[in-house]
C-alpha cells in the first residue's frame, strides 16, 4: 500500500471512529431513564463560540499538545474519557462529576474506577478556558474538542467538532455500570449494547479499532492469557514469546494495575493496524477487531467502506442539553455552586452548623 493510500485509509477510519463516538451519545433505547429533556443535534454549530470565546480551540489544542508531548498516553486518556462520557446519557460531561453527599458519580462505575484518568488534565484545560472566557465553554464541549486533538496529536487527521453542548446536572452510577461495554462481555452482548445506542456492528468495529492507542490493565486481560473467556476464539495471543511477555506483565494472581499496550506494534500512533490483520493474535484486549470481523456475517466489515468512510456532516448527531436542562460546570468536577462548602473560609477549628428558622440564618 502506498503512502498516500495508507494516509487516506487512516483518514477514513478516524472519520468513522469520530462519528461513532459522536453518535454513541444518542439515547435511542425506548424507556431508558435520563435527566436529559431535549435532543436537538441541529443546534450544534462550528461557530457557537465565535463571539463569546473565539480562541477556545486554540486554548484546548495548546494544552493537549503540551500534555501529549510530555506523555503520549494522555491522548488515549482523553479519548477514553470522551467515549465513557458519551456512552452514558450522552456527551454531557457527567463522567467528570465528583461524588457528593446526594450523588454517587460515574467515576465509581466498574469500568471507570481505578482506570479512568485524565481528570487533572481536564481541570487544567478548564482553568485556562475560564481565564480566557469565564463561564462560557462547557466541559462536554471541552472533552469533545480535546478528544479530537488527542487523535490528531498521535498521527490521526483533523475533523471539525460542532459545539454547543451544556453540562448535565446529574451523573448516573447505575447507567455507567449497565451501559459501558466491558472487556469480559461476549460479542453478542456487546452488539446488543451498541444496538441500544443506535449503533451497529460496523460502528463497533471502528470503536474497537480505536484501541490502537492506550494501555490495558492486567485485570482486564488476565482471562485472555490464562484461560478461556466468554468471547473465546482461536485468535488468542498466538506467539508464545508474546504470550510469555504478557504473563510477565500480568501474573495469575496480583498485579491488577499492571499495564500493557493495546497495540504492541504502534501503541503511540493512531492507525488501522488492529483492524488490518485480525490473525496477528497480538494485543492484550479481550475483544479484538479480529474476533469481531471473524464472527459470521461481520467478516466483510474489515475492509468495508461502511467502516472506513462516513459522511463528516453526521458528526453533528450528538446530544445537546438546552436551557435549564443543563449548565456550565466550573470546575468540571462540580455541579454549579451547589457542592461548594458553605463557609469554606471559616477557620478549621470552628465547628458549626447552619440552621434556617423563620427565614433567618443563625450559627450554632
Coordinates of C-alpha atoms in Angstrom, one line a residue:
X1 CA 0.0 0.0 0.0
X2 CA 1.4 3.4 -1.0
X3 CA 1.9 6.2 1.5
X4 CA -0.9 8.3 0.0
X5 CA -3.3 5.3 0.1
X6 CA -2.4 4.5 3.6
X7 CA -2.9 8.1 4.7
X8 CA -6.4 8.1 3.0
X9 CA -7.2 4.8 4.8
X10 CA -6.4 6.2 8.2
X11 CA -8.4 9.4 7.4
X12 CA -11.5 7.3 6.5
X13 CA -11.1 5.2 9.6
X14 CA -10.7 8.1 12.0
X15 CA -13.7 9.8 10.5
X16 CA -15.7 6.7 11.1
X17 CA -14.4 6.4 14.6
X18 CA -15.2 10.1 15.3
X19 CA -18.7 9.5 14.0
X20 CA -19.1 6.5 16.3
X21 CA -18.1 8.5 19.4
X22 CA -20.4 11.3 18.4
X23 CA -23.4 9.1 17.8
X24 CA -22.8 6.9 20.8
X25 CA -24.4 9.6 22.9
X26 CA -27.9 9.3 21.4
X27 CA -30.3 7.7 23.8
X28 CA -32.4 5.7 21.4
X29 CA -33.3 2.8 23.6
X30 CA -37.0 3.1 24.5
X31 CA -37.7 3.8 28.1
X32 CA -34.0 4.4 29.0
X33 CA -34.0 6.7 32.1
X34 CA -32.2 10.0 31.6
X35 CA -32.1 13.5 33.1
X36 CA -32.0 14.9 29.6
X37 CA -35.1 16.6 28.5
X38 CA -34.2 17.6 24.9
X39 CA -32.2 16.4 22.0
X40 CA -31.5 18.8 19.1
X41 CA -28.3 18.0 17.3
X42 CA -29.1 20.6 14.6
X43 CA -28.4 23.4 17.0
X44 CA -24.8 22.4 17.5
X45 CA -22.5 24.7 15.5
X46 CA -18.9 25.2 14.5
X47 CA -19.5 28.9 15.2
X48 CA -21.1 28.5 18.6
X49 CA -18.2 30.2 20.4
X50 CA -17.1 32.6 17.6
X51 CA -18.1 35.7 19.6
X52 CA -18.1 34.5 23.2
X53 CA -14.8 32.5 23.1
X54 CA -13.2 32.6 19.7
X55 CA -9.9 31.1 21.0
X56 CA -11.5 28.0 22.6
X57 CA -9.9 25.5 20.1
X58 CA -6.5 27.2 20.3
X59 CA -6.5 27.0 24.1
X60 CA -7.6 23.4 24.2
X61 CA -5.1 22.4 21.4
X62 CA -2.2 24.2 23.2
X63 CA -2.8 22.3 26.5
X64 CA -3.3 19.0 24.7
X65 CA -0.1 19.4 22.8
X66 CA 1.9 20.0 25.9
X67 CA 0.3 17.0 27.6
X68 CA 0.8 14.6 24.7
X69 CA 4.4 15.8 24.2
X70 CA 5.0 15.0 27.9
X71 CA 3.4 11.6 27.7
X72 CA 1.6 10.2 24.6
X73 CA -0.6 8.2 26.9
X74 CA -2.5 11.4 27.6
X75 CA -4.0 11.1 24.2
X76 CA -5.6 7.8 25.0
X77 CA -6.8 9.0 28.4
X78 CA -8.7 11.9 26.8
X79 CA -10.2 9.8 24.1
X80 CA -11.4 7.2 26.6
X81 CA -12.9 9.9 28.9
X82 CA -14.9 11.3 26.0
X83 CA -16.3 7.9 25.0
X84 CA -17.2 6.9 28.5
X85 CA -18.9 10.3 28.8
X86 CA -20.9 9.9 25.6
X87 CA -21.9 6.2 26.2
X88 CA -23.8 7.1 29.4
X89 CA -26.7 9.5 29.0
X90 CA -25.0 11.4 26.2
X91 CA -21.9 13.7 25.7
X92 CA -22.8 15.8 28.7
X93 CA -19.7 16.0 30.9
X94 CA -21.3 13.8 33.6
X95 CA -18.4 11.5 33.8
X96 CA -16.3 14.3 35.2
X97 CA -18.5 14.9 38.3
X98 CA -17.2 14.0 41.7
X99 CA -19.4 12.2 44.3
X100 CA -21.4 14.4 46.6
X101 CA -23.5 13.8 49.7
X102 CA -26.5 13.2 47.5
X103 CA -25.0 11.6 44.4
X104 CA -22.5 8.8 43.6
X105 CA -21.0 9.7 40.3
X106 CA -19.9 7.6 37.3
X107 CA -16.3 7.6 38.4
X108 CA -17.1 4.7 40.7
X109 CA -18.5 2.5 38.0
X110 CA -16.8 -0.8 37.3
X111 CA -15.3 0.3 34.0
X112 CA -14.1 3.6 35.4
X113 CA -12.9 3.2 38.9
X114 CA -9.1 2.9 39.2
X115 CA -8.7 3.1 35.4
X116 CA -10.4 6.2 34.0
X117 CA -7.9 9.0 34.2
X118 CA -7.2 12.4 32.7
X119 CA -9.3 14.5 35.2
X120 CA -6.3 16.6 36.2
X121 CA -5.7 17.5 32.5
X122 CA -9.3 18.4 32.1
X123 CA -9.0 20.7 35.2
X124 CA -6.0 22.4 33.7
X125 CA -7.7 23.0 30.3
X126 CA -10.8 24.3 32.0
X127 CA -8.8 26.7 34.2
X128 CA -7.2 28.1 31.0
X129 CA -10.6 28.5 29.4
X130 CA -12.1 30.2 32.4
X131 CA -9.2 32.7 32.3
X132 CA -9.8 33.3 28.6
X133 CA -13.7 33.4 28.7
X134 CA -15.3 32.8 32.1
X135 CA -18.4 30.7 32.4
X136 CA -18.7 30.2 28.6
X137 CA -17.3 26.8 27.5
X138 CA -19.0 23.6 28.7
X139 CA -17.0 20.7 30.0
X140 CA -18.8 18.5 27.5
X141 CA -17.5 20.6 24.6
X142 CA -14.0 20.7 26.2
X143 CA -13.9 16.9 26.1
X144 CA -15.2 16.7 22.5
X145 CA -12.5 19.1 21.3
X146 CA -9.8 17.6 23.4
X147 CA -10.6 14.1 22.2
X148 CA -10.3 15.2 18.5
X149 CA -7.0 16.9 19.3
X150 CA -5.7 13.8 21.1
X151 CA -6.2 11.8 17.9
X152 CA -4.5 14.5 15.7
X153 CA -1.5 14.7 18.0
X154 CA -0.7 11.0 17.7
X155 CA -0.9 10.8 14.0
X156 CA -4.6 10.9 13.1
X157 CA -6.2 13.5 10.9
X158 CA -8.3 16.5 11.9
X159 CA -12.1 16.7 11.8
X160 CA -14.4 19.5 12.7
X161 CA -16.2 19.4 16.1
X162 CA -19.6 21.1 16.3
X163 CA -20.1 22.6 19.7
X164 CA -22.9 24.0 21.9
X165 CA -23.4 21.2 24.4
X166 CA -24.3 22.0 28.0
X167 CA -23.2 20.0 31.1
X168 CA -25.5 17.7 32.9
X169 CA -26.7 18.3 36.4
X170 CA -26.7 14.6 37.1
X171 CA -24.4 11.6 36.8
X172 CA -25.6 8.0 36.9
X173 CA -23.6 5.2 38.5
X174 CA -26.3 2.7 37.6
X175 CA -26.3 3.6 33.9
X176 CA -22.5 3.7 33.8
X177 CA -22.4 0.2 35.2
X178 CA -25.0 -1.1 32.9
X179 CA -24.2 0.7 29.6
X180 CA -20.4 0.9 29.3
X181 CA -19.1 -2.2 27.4
X182 CA -16.7 -4.4 29.4
X183 CA -13.7 -6.4 28.3
X184 CA -15.3 -9.6 29.7
X185 CA -18.6 -9.4 27.8
X186 CA -19.3 -11.6 24.8
X187 CA -19.7 -10.4 21.3
X188 CA -23.4 -10.7 21.2
X189 CA -23.8 -8.8 24.4
X190 CA -21.7 -6.0 23.1
X191 CA -23.6 -5.9 19.8
X192 CA -26.8 -5.6 21.8
X193 CA -25.4 -2.7 23.9
X194 CA -24.3 -0.8 20.8
X195 CA -27.7 -1.5 19.2
X196 CA -29.4 0.1 22.2
X197 CA -27.5 3.2 21.5
X198 CA -28.5 3.3 17.8
X199 CA -25.1 1.9 16.7
X200 CA -24.5 -1.2 14.7
X201 CA -21.7 -3.8 14.3
X202 CA -19.9 -1.5 11.8
X203 CA -19.7 1.2 14.4
X204 CA -18.4 -1.3 16.9
X205 CA -15.6 -2.4 14.6
X206 CA -14.5 1.2 14.3
X207 CA -14.7 1.8 18.0
X208 CA -12.7 -1.4 18.8
X209 CA -10.1 -0.2 16.3
X210 CA -9.7 3.0 18.3
X211 CA -7.8 0.9 20.9
X212 CA -4.8 1.3 18.6
X213 CA -3.6 3.8 21.3
X214 CA -3.5 3.3 25.0
X215 CA -2.9 0.6 27.5
X216 CA -4.9 -2.2 29.2
X217 CA -4.8 -3.1 32.9
X218 CA -3.9 -6.6 33.8
X219 CA -7.2 -7.4 35.4
X220 CA -8.9 -6.8 32.1
X221 CA -6.9 -9.2 30.1
X222 CA -5.8 -11.9 32.6
X223 CA -8.5 -14.3 31.4
X224 CA -7.3 -13.9 27.9
X225 CA -3.8 -15.2 28.6
X226 CA -4.5 -17.8 31.3
X227 CA -7.7 -19.4 30.1
X228 CA -10.9 -19.1 28.1
X229 CA -13.2 -16.1 28.3
X230 CA -16.8 -15.6 27.2
X231 CA -15.8 -14.3 23.8
X232 CA -13.2 -17.1 23.3
X233 CA -11.7 -17.6 19.8
X234 CA -8.7 -19.2 18.2
X235 CA -7.2 -15.8 17.9
X236 CA -5.9 -15.6 21.4
X237 CA -2.2 -14.5 21.6
X238 CA -0.6 -16.8 19.0
X239 CA 3.0 -16.0 19.7
X240 CA 4.4 -18.0 22.6
X241 CA 7.1 -15.3 23.0
X242 CA 4.5 -12.6 23.2
X243 CA 2.3 -14.6 25.5
X244 CA 5.2 -15.1 27.8
X245 CA 5.8 -11.3 27.8
X246 CA 2.2 -10.7 28.7
X247 CA 2.4 -13.2 31.6
X248 CA 5.5 -11.3 32.9
X249 CA 3.5 -8.1 33.0
X250 CA 0.3 -9.8 34.3
X251 CA 0.7 -12.7 36.8
X252 CA -2.1 -15.1 37.5
X253 CA -2.5 -13.5 41.0
X254 CA -1.9 -9.9 41.9
X255 CA -0.7 -7.0 39.7
X256 CA -4.2 -5.9 38.7
X257 CA -2.9 -2.4 37.9
X258 CA 0.0 -3.5 35.7
X259 CA -0.4 -2.3 32.1
X260 CA 0.4 -3.5 28.6
X261 CA 0.0 -1.7 25.3
X262 CA -3.3 -2.4 23.4
X263 CA -1.4 -2.3 20.1
X264 CA 2.0 -4.0 20.7
X265 CA 3.4 -2.5 17.4
X266 CA 2.5 1.2 17.4
X267 CA 1.0 2.0 20.8
X268 CA 1.6 5.7 20.4
X269 CA 0.2 6.1 16.9
X270 CA -3.4 6.3 15.9
X271 CA -3.6 3.9 12.9
X272 CA -5.5 1.0 11.4
X273 CA -3.1 -1.8 12.5
X274 CA -5.6 -3.5 14.8
X275 CA -8.2 -3.7 12.1
X276 CA -5.8 -4.6 9.3
X277 CA -4.7 -8.0 10.5
X278 CA -7.1 -10.0 12.7
X279 CA -4.9 -13.0 12.6
X280 CA -1.9 -11.4 14.3
X281 CA -3.0 -12.7 17.7
X282 CA -1.3 -9.8 19.5
X283 CA -2.6 -7.2 21.9
X284 CA -4.0 -7.8 25.4
X285 CA -7.6 -6.7 24.8
X286 CA -10.1 -9.5 25.3
X287 CA -12.4 -8.3 22.5
X288 CA -10.3 -7.5 19.4
X289 CA -11.2 -6.5 15.9
X290 CA -10.1 -9.9 14.7
X291 CA -12.8 -11.5 17.0
X292 CA -15.4 -9.2 15.6
X293 CA -14.7 -9.5 11.9
X294 CA -14.4 -13.3 12.0
X295 CA -17.9 -13.6 13.5
X296 CA -20.1 -14.9 10.8
X297 CA -21.5 -12.1 8.7
X298 CA -19.2 -9.5 10.1
X299 CA -16.2 -10.7 8.2
X300 CA -16.7 -8.3 5.3
X301 CA -16.6 -5.2 7.6
X302 CA -12.8 -5.3 7.9
X303 CA -12.4 -3.6 4.5
X304 CA -15.9 -2.3 4.0
X305 CA -16.4 1.3 3.1
X306 CA -19.1 1.3 5.7
X307 CA -16.5 1.2 8.5
X308 CA -13.8 3.2 6.7
X309 CA -15.9 6.1 5.5
X310 CA -18.9 8.0 6.9
X311 CA -20.3 11.4 6.0
X312 CA -18.5 14.0 8.1
X313 CA -21.7 16.0 8.4
X314 CA -23.2 13.3 10.6
X315 CA -20.7 14.3 13.3
X316 CA -23.4 16.7 14.3
X317 CA -25.6 13.9 15.6
X318 CA -24.8 14.5 19.2
X319 CA -26.8 15.2 22.3
X320 CA -27.2 18.8 23.4
X321 CA -28.7 20.0 26.7
X322 CA -30.9 23.1 26.5
X323 CA -31.6 26.0 28.8
X324 CA -32.5 24.9 32.3
X325 CA -31.7 21.3 31.4
X326 CA -28.0 21.9 31.6
X327 CA -25.3 24.3 32.8
X328 CA -21.7 25.1 32.6
X329 CA -19.6 23.4 35.3
X330 CA -16.8 25.3 36.9
X331 CA -14.8 23.4 37.8
X332 CA -15.8 20.3 35.7
X333 CA -15.9 18.1 38.8
X334 CA -18.7 20.1 40.4
X335 CA -22.3 21.0 39.5
X336 CA -22.6 24.7 39.5
X337 CA -22.3 26.1 43.0
X338 CA -24.3 23.5 44.9
X339 CA -21.3 21.5 46.1
X340 CA -19.3 24.4 47.5
X341 CA -18.7 24.1 51.2
X342 CA -20.7 26.9 52.8
X343 CA -18.3 28.8 55.0
X344 CA -15.3 27.3 53.4
X345 CA -13.3 30.3 54.7
X346 CA -14.2 29.6 58.3
X347 CA -11.2 28.5 60.4
X348 CA -10.6 24.8 60.5
X349 CA -11.0 24.8 64.3
X350 CA -14.5 26.2 64.2
X351 CA -17.3 23.6 64.4
X352 CA -20.6 24.9 63.2
X353 CA -24.0 24.2 61.8
X354 CA -26.2 26.4 59.8
X355 CA -29.9 26.3 60.6
X356 CA -32.7 28.2 58.8
X357 CA -35.6 29.1 61.0
X358 CA -38.3 31.5 60.2
X359 CA -36.3 32.8 57.2
X360 CA -33.4 33.6 59.5
X361 CA -30.0 32.0 59.3
X362 CA -28.1 31.7 62.6
X363 CA -24.9 29.9 63.6
X364 CA -24.6 27.4 66.4

